[in-house]
Coordinates of C-alpha atoms in Angstrom, one line a residue:
Chain A
M17 CA 106.3 127.3 99.8
E18 CA 105.4 124.5 102.5
E19 CA 103.0 124.9 105.0
A20 CA 101.8 122.5 107.7
A21 CA 98.5 123.1 109.8
L22 CA 96.3 121.3 112.2
L23 CA 92.5 121.5 110.6
G24 CA 89.1 120.8 112.0
E25 CA 87.8 121.5 115.1
P26 CA 90.2 121.1 118.3
G27 CA 90.1 117.6 119.9
S28 CA 89.9 116.0 116.2
R29 CA 91.9 117.7 114.0
S30 CA 93.6 116.2 110.8
L31 CA 97.3 117.3 109.8
A32 CA 97.5 119.0 106.1
F33 CA 100.4 120.0 104.1
L34 CA 100.1 122.5 101.6
V35 CA 102.6 122.9 98.8
R36 CA 102.4 125.9 96.7
P37 CA 104.2 127.9 94.0
S38 CA 105.7 131.2 94.7
R39 CA 103.5 132.8 92.2
A40 CA 99.8 132.6 92.0
A41 CA 98.5 129.0 91.3
V42 CA 97.4 128.2 88.2
G43 CA 95.8 124.9 89.3
A44 CA 95.4 122.8 92.7
M45 CA 94.9 119.2 93.8
V46 CA 93.7 117.3 96.7
L47 CA 95.7 114.4 97.4
C48 CA 94.0 111.6 99.3
S49 CA 96.4 109.1 100.8
S50 CA 95.6 105.7 101.7
L51 CA 95.6 103.9 105.1
Y52 CA 98.0 101.8 107.6
H53 CA 101.3 101.3 106.2
D54 CA 100.6 102.7 102.9
L55 CA 100.9 106.0 104.6
D56 CA 104.3 105.5 105.5
L57 CA 105.4 103.9 102.4
N58 CA 103.9 106.5 99.9
N59 CA 104.4 109.6 101.7
R60 CA 107.6 110.5 100.2
T61 CA 106.4 109.8 96.7
E62 CA 103.3 111.9 97.4
L63 CA 105.0 114.8 98.3
M64 CA 107.5 114.7 95.1
V65 CA 104.4 115.0 93.2
A66 CA 103.2 117.7 95.5
R67 CA 106.5 119.3 94.6
A68 CA 106.7 118.5 90.9
L69 CA 103.3 120.4 90.7
A70 CA 104.1 123.4 92.6
A71 CA 107.4 123.8 90.1
R72 CA 104.5 123.8 87.3
G73 CA 102.1 126.3 89.1
F74 CA 99.9 124.1 90.9
A75 CA 99.3 124.0 94.7
T76 CA 98.8 120.7 96.6
V77 CA 97.4 119.6 99.6
R78 CA 98.0 116.4 101.6
F79 CA 96.6 115.3 104.8
H80 CA 96.4 112.3 107.3
Y81 CA 92.7 111.1 108.1
R82 CA 92.0 111.8 111.7
G83 CA 92.8 108.5 113.7
T84 CA 96.0 108.1 111.6
G85 CA 99.4 109.0 111.1
N86 CA 100.1 112.7 113.0
S87 CA 96.5 113.6 113.0
E88 CA 94.1 113.8 116.4
D89 CA 92.4 110.7 117.5
I90 CA 88.6 110.1 116.0
P91 CA 85.7 109.8 118.1
G92 CA 85.2 106.1 118.6
G93 CA 88.9 105.4 117.4
A94 CA 87.6 103.8 114.0
V95 CA 88.0 105.3 110.8
T96 CA 85.5 105.0 108.5
F97 CA 84.6 106.1 104.9
D98 CA 82.3 109.0 105.9
S99 CA 85.3 109.9 108.1
M100 CA 88.0 109.9 105.4
V101 CA 85.6 111.7 103.0
A102 CA 84.9 114.4 105.8
D103 CA 88.6 115.0 106.2
G104 CA 88.8 115.4 102.5
R105 CA 86.7 118.0 102.3
T106 CA 88.3 119.7 105.2
A107 CA 91.3 119.5 103.2
L108 CA 89.5 120.8 99.8
S109 CA 88.5 123.7 101.8
W110 CA 91.3 124.6 103.0
L111 CA 93.0 124.5 99.8
V112 CA 90.4 126.7 98.2
E113 CA 90.5 129.1 101.0
R114 CA 94.6 129.3 100.7
T115 CA 94.7 129.5 96.7
A116 CA 91.2 130.8 95.4
V117 CA 91.4 128.1 92.9
T118 CA 87.8 127.1 92.4
R119 CA 88.1 123.5 90.6
P120 CA 91.0 121.7 92.3
F121 CA 91.7 118.1 91.0
L122 CA 91.5 115.4 93.1
C123 CA 93.8 112.4 93.4
G124 CA 93.5 109.4 95.5
F125 CA 96.1 106.6 96.2
R126 CA 94.9 102.9 96.8
L127 CA 92.1 103.3 99.1
G128 CA 92.0 106.9 99.2
A129 CA 91.1 106.5 95.5
L130 CA 87.6 105.8 96.7
V131 CA 87.8 108.9 98.7
A132 CA 88.6 111.1 95.7
A133 CA 86.0 109.6 93.6
E134 CA 83.4 110.2 96.0
L135 CA 84.5 114.0 96.6
A136 CA 84.5 114.3 92.8
R137 CA 81.1 113.4 92.5
G138 CA 80.0 116.8 93.5
D139 CA 81.4 118.2 90.3
G140 CA 81.2 116.6 87.0
G141 CA 84.0 118.5 85.4
T142 CA 86.5 118.2 88.2
P143 CA 89.5 116.3 86.9
L144 CA 90.4 112.9 89.0
V145 CA 93.4 111.1 89.4
L146 CA 93.3 107.3 90.6
W147 CA 96.5 106.4 91.7
A148 CA 97.0 102.5 91.8
P149 CA 93.2 102.3 92.9
M150 CA 91.5 99.8 95.0
A151 CA 88.2 98.9 92.9
N152 CA 86.8 98.2 96.5
G153 CA 87.5 98.1 99.9
A154 CA 87.3 94.4 100.2
E155 CA 90.0 94.1 97.8
Y156 CA 92.3 96.3 99.7
Y157 CA 91.7 94.1 103.0
R158 CA 92.3 90.8 101.3
G159 CA 95.8 92.6 100.3
L160 CA 96.4 93.8 103.4
S161 CA 95.7 90.1 105.1
R162 CA 97.9 88.6 102.3
A163 CA 100.8 91.2 103.1
S164 CA 100.4 90.6 106.5
M165 CA 101.0 86.6 106.2
V166 CA 104.1 87.3 104.0
A167 CA 105.5 89.7 106.7
G168 CA 104.9 87.0 109.3
V169 CA 106.8 84.4 107.7
R170 CA 109.7 86.8 106.6
A171 CA 109.9 88.2 110.1
E172 CA 109.8 84.8 111.9
S173 CA 110.0 81.5 110.2
G174 CA 109.0 79.5 113.1
R175 CA 105.8 81.8 113.5
R176 CA 102.6 80.0 113.6
Q177 CA 100.6 80.7 110.3
G178 CA 97.1 80.2 109.7
G179 CA 94.5 80.1 112.3
A180 CA 90.8 82.2 111.9
S181 CA 90.5 84.4 109.2
A182 CA 90.1 88.3 109.6
E183 CA 86.2 88.0 109.3
Q184 CA 86.1 85.3 112.0
Q185 CA 88.2 87.2 113.9
L186 CA 86.3 90.1 113.8
A187 CA 83.0 88.5 114.4
E188 CA 84.3 87.7 117.8
Q189 CA 86.6 90.9 118.9
D190 CA 86.4 94.6 118.2
S191 CA 89.6 94.8 116.2
V192 CA 92.4 92.5 114.6
E193 CA 96.1 92.5 113.7
M194 CA 96.8 93.0 110.0
L195 CA 100.7 93.8 109.1
G196 CA 101.0 95.5 112.3
N197 CA 98.3 97.7 112.4
V198 CA 94.9 97.6 114.4
V199 CA 92.0 97.1 111.9
H200 CA 88.8 98.1 114.0
R201 CA 85.8 96.0 113.2
A202 CA 84.0 99.2 112.6
S203 CA 86.2 100.5 109.9
Y204 CA 86.5 96.7 108.3
D205 CA 82.9 96.5 108.0
D206 CA 82.2 99.8 106.6
L207 CA 85.3 100.4 104.1
R208 CA 85.5 96.7 102.4
R209 CA 81.8 97.3 101.2
R210 CA 82.6 100.7 99.7
S211 CA 83.6 100.8 95.7
L212 CA 84.8 102.8 92.8
P213 CA 81.6 104.0 91.7
P214 CA 80.7 102.8 87.8
E215 CA 79.7 106.2 86.7
L216 CA 81.6 109.3 87.2
G217 CA 80.1 111.6 85.1
G218 CA 80.5 112.2 81.0
R219 CA 82.7 114.9 80.5
R220 CA 85.4 114.3 83.1
R221 CA 89.1 113.8 82.7
I222 CA 90.3 110.5 84.5
L223 CA 94.1 109.6 84.7
V224 CA 94.2 105.8 86.1
V225 CA 97.9 105.3 87.1
Q226 CA 98.5 101.4 87.0
V227 CA 101.4 100.1 89.3
G228 CA 102.9 96.8 89.1
L229 CA 104.2 94.6 86.9
G230 CA 101.0 93.3 85.3
D231 CA 97.9 95.2 83.6
G232 CA 94.9 96.5 85.6
T233 CA 92.9 94.1 87.3
A234 CA 89.9 92.9 85.4
Q235 CA 87.7 94.8 87.7
Q236 CA 89.6 97.8 87.0
E237 CA 89.2 97.2 83.4
A238 CA 85.5 97.1 83.6
L239 CA 85.2 100.0 85.2
V240 CA 87.5 102.2 82.9
A241 CA 85.2 100.6 80.3
G242 CA 82.2 101.7 81.8
W243 CA 83.7 105.3 82.3
T244 CA 84.7 105.6 78.9
A245 CA 81.3 104.7 77.4
A246 CA 79.6 106.9 79.6
G247 CA 81.5 109.8 78.0
A248 CA 84.5 110.7 80.3
H249 CA 88.2 110.7 79.1
V250 CA 90.2 108.2 80.6
E251 CA 93.6 107.9 80.3
I252 CA 96.0 104.9 81.5
L253 CA 99.7 105.7 82.9
R254 CA 101.6 102.4 83.5
I255 CA 104.4 102.3 85.8
R256 CA 106.4 99.1 86.1
M257 CA 107.5 98.7 89.4
R258 CA 107.5 96.4 92.4
Q259 CA 104.2 95.8 94.4
L260 CA 104.1 98.3 97.2
W261 CA 102.7 95.7 99.6
M262 CA 106.2 93.9 99.7
I263 CA 108.5 95.4 102.2
P264 CA 111.4 96.5 100.3
D265 CA 114.7 94.9 100.9
A266 CA 117.3 97.3 99.4
W267 CA 117.1 101.2 99.8
E268 CA 117.5 103.9 97.4
P269 CA 116.1 107.6 97.7
E270 CA 112.9 107.7 95.9
E271 CA 114.0 110.9 94.3
E272 CA 116.7 108.5 92.4
S273 CA 114.1 105.8 91.4
P274 CA 113.4 106.0 87.5
T275 CA 109.8 104.5 87.9
T276 CA 109.2 107.0 91.0
Q277 CA 110.2 110.1 88.6
Q278 CA 108.5 108.8 85.5
L279 CA 105.2 108.4 88.1
V280 CA 105.7 111.6 89.1
A281 CA 106.3 113.1 85.7
G282 CA 103.3 111.3 84.4
I283 CA 100.9 112.8 86.9
T284 CA 102.3 116.0 87.0
D285 CA 102.4 116.4 82.7
W286 CA 98.9 115.3 82.7
A287 CA 97.5 117.6 85.5
V288 CA 99.2 120.7 83.7
D289 CA 98.1 119.6 80.0
V290 CA 94.4 118.8 81.4
A291 CA 94.5 122.4 83.4
R292 CA 95.7 124.1 80.0
G293 CA 92.4 122.4 78.4
M294 CA 90.2 123.7 81.2
V295 CA 91.5 127.7 80.5
S296 CA 91.4 127.4 76.8
Chain B
M20 CA 99.7 112.6 137.2
T21 CA 98.6 113.5 133.6
T22 CA 98.2 116.6 131.9
G23 CA 96.4 117.9 128.6
W24 CA 98.9 118.3 125.7
H25 CA 98.8 120.3 122.3
E26 CA 100.9 120.0 118.9
S27 CA 102.5 122.1 116.4
P28 CA 103.6 121.0 113.1
M29 CA 106.9 123.0 112.2
Y30 CA 109.9 123.2 109.6
L31 CA 113.1 123.9 111.8
P32 CA 116.1 125.3 109.8
A33 CA 119.0 122.9 109.4
G34 CA 121.6 124.7 107.3
P35 CA 120.2 124.7 104.0
E36 CA 117.6 122.4 104.6
A37 CA 114.2 122.4 106.5
V38 CA 113.5 119.5 108.6
F39 CA 109.9 118.9 109.4
A40 CA 108.9 117.9 113.0
I41 CA 106.0 117.8 115.1
A42 CA 106.2 119.2 119.0
T43 CA 104.0 118.1 121.5
Q44 CA 104.1 120.1 124.9
P45 CA 102.3 119.8 128.0
S46 CA 99.4 122.1 128.7
G47 CA 100.7 122.8 132.2
P48 CA 104.5 123.5 133.3
G49 CA 107.0 121.3 132.0
N50 CA 109.4 119.3 133.7
G51 CA 112.4 120.2 131.8
I52 CA 112.5 116.7 130.1
G53 CA 112.7 116.4 126.6
V54 CA 111.8 112.9 124.3
L55 CA 113.4 113.0 121.1
C56 CA 112.1 110.4 118.6
L57 CA 114.2 109.6 116.0
H58 CA 112.7 107.1 113.0
A59 CA 114.6 104.5 110.7
G60 CA 114.5 106.9 107.9
V61 CA 113.8 104.8 104.9
S62 CA 109.8 104.9 104.5
S63 CA 109.4 106.4 107.6
L64 CA 106.9 109.1 108.9
T65 CA 107.3 111.1 112.0
S66 CA 104.4 109.3 113.4
H67 CA 106.4 105.8 112.7
R68 CA 104.7 102.4 112.3
N69 CA 101.1 102.3 113.6
R70 CA 101.5 105.7 115.0
M71 CA 104.2 104.6 117.6
Y72 CA 106.0 107.9 117.8
T73 CA 102.6 109.7 118.0
R74 CA 101.6 107.9 121.0
L75 CA 104.9 108.0 122.7
C76 CA 105.1 111.9 122.3
R77 CA 101.4 112.2 123.6
E78 CA 102.1 110.1 126.9
A79 CA 105.1 111.9 127.6
A80 CA 103.5 115.1 127.0
G81 CA 100.8 114.4 129.3
A82 CA 103.6 113.3 131.8
G83 CA 105.0 117.1 131.8
C84 CA 107.8 116.2 129.0
T85 CA 108.3 118.0 125.9
A86 CA 108.5 115.6 122.8
L87 CA 109.6 116.1 119.4
R88 CA 109.4 113.7 116.7
M89 CA 111.1 114.7 113.6
D90 CA 112.2 113.6 109.9
Y91 CA 115.7 113.9 108.6
H92 CA 116.5 115.8 105.4
G93 CA 115.5 113.7 102.3
T94 CA 112.6 112.0 104.6
G95 CA 109.1 112.1 105.3
D96 CA 108.1 116.1 105.0
S97 CA 111.5 117.6 105.3
S98 CA 113.4 119.2 102.4
G99 CA 116.4 117.8 100.5
V100 CA 117.4 114.1 99.4
L101 CA 118.8 111.6 101.7
A102 CA 122.0 110.8 99.2
D103 CA 123.4 108.2 101.9
R104 CA 122.8 107.0 105.3
G105 CA 126.3 107.7 106.9
I106 CA 125.8 109.6 110.3
F107 CA 127.7 112.6 109.6
G108 CA 127.3 116.0 107.9
Q109 CA 123.4 117.3 107.3
T110 CA 122.0 114.2 109.4
V111 CA 123.7 115.3 112.4
D112 CA 122.7 118.8 111.6
D113 CA 118.9 117.5 111.3
V114 CA 119.1 116.5 114.9
R115 CA 121.0 119.3 116.1
A116 CA 118.6 121.7 115.0
A117 CA 115.7 119.6 116.8
V118 CA 117.8 119.7 120.1
R119 CA 118.2 123.3 119.7
W120 CA 114.4 123.8 119.7
L121 CA 114.1 121.7 122.6
T122 CA 116.6 123.6 124.8
E123 CA 115.3 126.8 123.5
H124 CA 111.6 125.5 124.7
G125 CA 112.6 125.0 128.4
V126 CA 114.2 121.4 127.9
E127 CA 117.4 120.9 130.0
R128 CA 118.0 117.1 129.7
I129 CA 116.8 114.8 126.5
V130 CA 116.4 111.3 126.0
A131 CA 117.2 110.5 122.7
V132 CA 114.9 107.4 121.2
G133 CA 116.1 105.8 118.1
T134 CA 114.7 102.6 116.2
C135 CA 117.2 100.9 113.7
W136 CA 119.4 103.6 111.7
G137 CA 117.7 106.0 113.6
G138 CA 119.3 104.5 116.7
L139 CA 122.8 105.1 115.3
V140 CA 121.6 108.5 114.8
A141 CA 120.6 108.8 118.4
L142 CA 123.8 107.2 119.7
V143 CA 126.4 109.7 117.4
S144 CA 124.3 112.6 118.1
A145 CA 124.1 112.1 121.8
A146 CA 128.1 111.4 121.7
Q147 CA 128.1 115.2 120.2
L148 CA 125.3 117.0 121.9
D149 CA 125.6 117.2 126.1
A150 CA 121.9 118.1 126.1
I151 CA 120.8 114.4 125.4
V152 CA 121.9 112.7 128.4
A153 CA 120.3 109.3 127.9
V154 CA 119.6 107.2 124.8
C155 CA 116.9 104.3 124.0
L156 CA 117.7 102.1 121.1
I157 CA 115.5 99.7 119.3
S158 CA 117.6 97.2 117.2
P159 CA 120.3 99.5 116.2
P160 CA 122.9 97.9 114.0
L161 CA 125.7 98.8 116.8
A162 CA 127.8 95.8 115.2
L163 CA 128.6 98.4 112.1
V164 CA 130.0 100.8 114.9
E165 CA 132.1 98.4 116.9
A166 CA 133.2 97.3 113.3
G167 CA 134.5 101.0 112.6
A168 CA 133.0 100.1 109.1
D169 CA 131.4 102.6 107.0
A170 CA 128.3 100.3 106.7
T171 CA 126.5 103.5 107.6
E172 CA 126.9 103.9 104.2
R173 CA 125.3 101.9 101.2
P174 CA 126.8 98.6 101.1
G175 CA 129.7 98.1 98.6
K176 CA 129.3 97.9 94.9
Q177 CA 130.3 94.4 94.9
E178 CA 127.9 93.6 97.8
Q179 CA 125.1 95.6 95.6
L180 CA 125.9 93.8 92.3
G181 CA 125.8 90.0 94.0
R182 CA 122.6 90.9 95.8
A183 CA 121.2 92.0 92.4
F184 CA 122.7 88.8 90.8
R185 CA 121.0 86.7 93.7
H186 CA 117.7 88.4 93.2
A187 CA 117.8 87.8 89.2
L188 CA 118.3 84.1 89.7
R189 CA 115.1 83.8 91.9
P190 CA 112.9 81.4 90.2
H191 CA 110.0 83.6 90.2
V192 CA 112.2 86.4 88.8
I193 CA 113.8 84.0 86.0
K194 CA 110.1 83.2 84.9
L195 CA 109.2 86.9 84.6
L196 CA 112.0 87.5 82.6
V197 CA 111.3 84.4 80.4
T198 CA 107.3 85.0 79.8
E199 CA 107.0 88.9 80.2
R200 CA 108.2 90.9 77.6
E201 CA 107.1 94.3 79.5
Y202 CA 109.2 93.0 82.2
R203 CA 112.3 92.3 80.1
R204 CA 112.0 96.0 78.9
W205 CA 111.7 97.4 82.1
V206 CA 114.4 95.7 83.5
L207 CA 116.5 96.7 80.5
R208 CA 115.5 100.5 81.1
R209 CA 116.7 100.1 84.6
I210 CA 119.9 98.7 83.8
R211 CA 120.4 101.4 80.9
G212 CA 119.4 104.1 83.3
R213 CA 121.6 103.2 86.4
A214 CA 124.4 102.6 83.6
Q215 CA 124.1 106.1 82.2
R216 CA 124.0 107.9 85.6
V217 CA 126.9 106.1 86.7
L218 CA 128.9 107.3 83.6
A219 CA 127.5 110.7 83.6
R220 CA 128.9 110.8 87.3
R221 CA 132.4 109.8 86.3
L222 CA 132.5 111.8 83.3
A223 CA 131.6 114.8 85.4
R224 CA 133.9 113.8 88.3
R225 CA 131.2 114.9 90.7
P226 CA 132.8 115.7 94.1
L227 CA 131.7 114.0 97.3
P228 CA 128.9 116.0 99.3
P229 CA 130.1 118.5 101.7
R230 CA 130.4 117.5 105.5
G231 CA 129.8 119.5 108.5
D232 CA 132.7 121.1 110.7
E233 CA 132.6 118.3 113.4
D234 CA 132.3 115.4 111.2
D235 CA 135.6 114.9 110.1
V236 CA 135.8 111.1 111.1
R237 CA 133.1 108.5 110.6
P238 CA 131.4 107.1 113.4
S239 CA 133.8 104.8 115.0
P240 CA 133.9 103.1 118.5
H241 CA 135.9 105.7 120.2
T242 CA 134.2 109.0 118.9
V243 CA 130.7 107.4 119.7
F244 CA 131.3 105.1 123.1
A245 CA 134.4 107.0 124.8
P246 CA 132.5 110.4 125.5
L247 CA 129.3 108.6 126.6
A248 CA 130.8 106.5 128.8
R249 CA 132.8 109.6 130.1
R250 CA 129.5 111.7 130.7
R251 CA 128.0 108.2 131.8
V252 CA 125.0 108.6 129.6
P253 CA 123.0 105.0 129.7
L254 CA 122.3 103.3 126.6
R255 CA 119.4 101.0 127.0
V256 CA 119.4 98.8 123.7
L257 CA 116.3 96.4 122.8
Y258 CA 116.6 93.8 120.2
G259 CA 114.4 91.0 119.1
E260 CA 116.7 87.6 118.6
H261 CA 115.4 87.4 115.1
D262 CA 116.6 90.8 114.4
Q263 CA 119.7 90.8 112.0
A264 CA 121.0 93.6 114.0
Y265 CA 121.3 91.3 116.8
R266 CA 122.7 88.3 114.9
D267 CA 125.5 90.6 113.8
L268 CA 126.5 91.9 116.9
L269 CA 126.5 88.1 118.0
A270 CA 128.7 87.3 115.0
Q271 CA 131.2 90.2 115.7
G272 CA 133.0 88.0 118.5
T273 CA 135.1 90.4 120.3
M274 CA 133.8 93.8 121.0
P275 CA 136.3 95.8 122.8
A276 CA 134.2 99.0 122.6
L277 CA 131.1 97.8 123.7
E278 CA 132.7 95.8 126.4
A279 CA 134.7 99.1 127.6
A280 CA 131.3 100.6 127.9
A281 CA 129.5 98.0 129.6
E282 CA 129.0 100.1 132.5
I283 CA 126.6 102.5 130.5
I284 CA 125.1 99.9 128.2
E285 CA 122.2 97.5 129.2
I286 CA 120.9 95.4 126.3
T287 CA 117.3 93.4 126.5
V288 CA 116.7 90.5 124.1
E289 CA 113.2 89.4 123.3
P290 CA 112.3 86.1 122.0
F291 CA 110.5 87.4 118.8
A292 CA 111.4 90.0 116.1
V293 CA 111.5 93.4 116.6
H294 CA 112.9 95.0 113.9
G295 CA 110.4 96.4 111.2
F296 CA 107.8 96.7 113.8
T297 CA 105.4 94.3 111.5
S298 CA 103.7 93.0 114.8
L299 CA 101.8 95.0 117.4
R300 CA 103.8 92.9 119.8
A301 CA 107.0 94.3 118.7
Q302 CA 105.3 97.7 118.6
E303 CA 104.1 97.5 122.3
T304 CA 107.6 96.2 123.5
T305 CA 109.3 99.2 122.0
L306 CA 107.0 101.5 123.7
Q307 CA 107.1 99.9 127.0
H308 CA 111.1 99.9 126.4
A309 CA 110.9 103.5 125.8
R310 CA 108.3 104.1 128.9
N311 CA 111.0 102.0 131.4
C312 CA 114.0 104.3 130.0
L313 CA 112.1 107.1 131.2
A314 CA 111.0 105.6 134.3
R315 CA 114.3 104.3 135.3
D316 CA 116.5 107.5 134.1
F317 CA 114.2 110.3 134.8
G318 CA 111.4 109.0 137.5
I319 CA 108.9 109.5 135.1
T320 CA 105.7 107.4 134.6
L321 CA 104.1 107.5 131.6
R322 CA 100.2 106.3 131.3
A323 CA 100.3 103.7 128.7
S324 CA 97.8 104.4 125.7
P325 CA 96.1 101.6 123.8
A326 CA 97.2 100.9 120.1
G327 CA 95.4 103.5 118.0
V328 CA 94.1 105.7 120.6
A329 CA 96.3 108.6 122.2
V330 CA 96.2 108.8 125.8
G331 CA 95.5 112.0 127.9
R332 CA 93.0 114.9 127.8
L333 CA 93.7 117.1 124.7
D334 CA 94.1 120.8 125.5
H335 CA 91.0 122.0 123.4
D336 CA 92.1 125.6 124.0
G337 CA 95.7 124.8 122.5
P338 CA 96.6 126.9 119.4
S339 CA 96.0 125.6 115.9
E340 CA 99.5 126.1 114.9
V341 CA 100.5 126.9 110.9
S342 CA 103.9 127.4 110.0
A343 CA 105.5 127.8 106.9
R344 CA 108.7 127.6 105.0
S345 CA 109.6 128.8 101.8

């Protein structure tokens, strides 16, 4: 079954989607998306993960942060880490209320991985999926800025490149354009100083999904080593595909992409396996 | 005059599928005008790039219109798989379901707004559904309809193969193939998977997907433009001069169908790229184009919202809608 609902206080509500099995859920997951154009590009794949999980007895909630997608606006207009985490908590509460599952898994895609990790800090045993995670917000905005320049070159070969950096522009104005998105200064200043925590607890199960043509970044490798040394059980799922920042030239349904199928199966199998371990 | 609005997410039954949509309705009495927003399908959300459709729908509802933004089957949050991009069968049924919802909720006349491939969907739907009385198109591949080609489907196999070879011959790809063993393995896995699927399909002699009742022809200039010209449905088209769809149109040479429908077609060309909406300028121009359509064809003025901030007063007493589908 699939449901869509507006959660939270009228005037500042977030749109959320619940996908659940027809019978009682044996597990549950909150999936924290990323921002800006990531939301568009990865939405269908996130839905595929939710549907695959539902087929295996898991309920999943996905949501649009306030101020993004189809959610209502956020006071002040700028998405911040605190507002993203608050929306995640709202989604988590809704999931628990609708399914009675007491320890939902948490999953975060790219910048959403920081949100999922923050939500997970409240419970050292909550399993965590970090899907193409950003080590920190600064890395995220650097990638956004680079992709913006690439898109600009592809769209208009004669378009003037260069000029002031995003930081320089934001020193003088309240927002800057990156890849066709409005990046508010408040969002930029707040999110770029956020990082994945060096400690995630000593008994946590963690799945790191690395997406791309190479291995994880040096920062990711260091974080994984730190979590493992602290006692967390970290597994790596490597998915070889084009970087999501590049705007795809040719289209195929996501459902038919072998790498997407591998990713969906990988996350689903891991979650089911971990849930079985939690019960036994 | 602006009014408050409220939104309702929903799943609309469309044959075997359930298409996700969000309705934005005015809190006060509506004016009977509907705004139906159709995105480009690929990697798109109902909100569209940088919330373009979210803003447009809220602006429209603030002016008394009932707006609906939707996902086709196999896209966004709808059910199904978008097997190909032909404008027939389930895709048209998806739009039909949305139009039905609008007319059942007080809408008498609809303007369909469509970007890129969604522009073709809007065009074909308008030709078949009398409730759509105006069409606002952004960077639509009109040359494909003019040519009567089935390029609303995926490119032919030869073109796909040619494109794959051209991609493989790019220097950075060659370098990866030579230096990265994992990349070579990945490419071979993909080739093997594709070959297996093609072989399995041929051996199984899988039939073509079933089609709907009224789609016994592929979109052709006659089936699209003739009914629209007869009903005098205005087609307001926006291109960027760098858009491939515009260049294809210019390269077409003679365009008898478009020329025959000249009385209802208006084409605006901007001196920058619109397709892809990768700039705020392209997005704002698109929104202004839609506002202009509403102003000219319906006498409705929308109050423009700044990028990223919705306009209008929220109806704080509006329902918190929950809708479900099995």
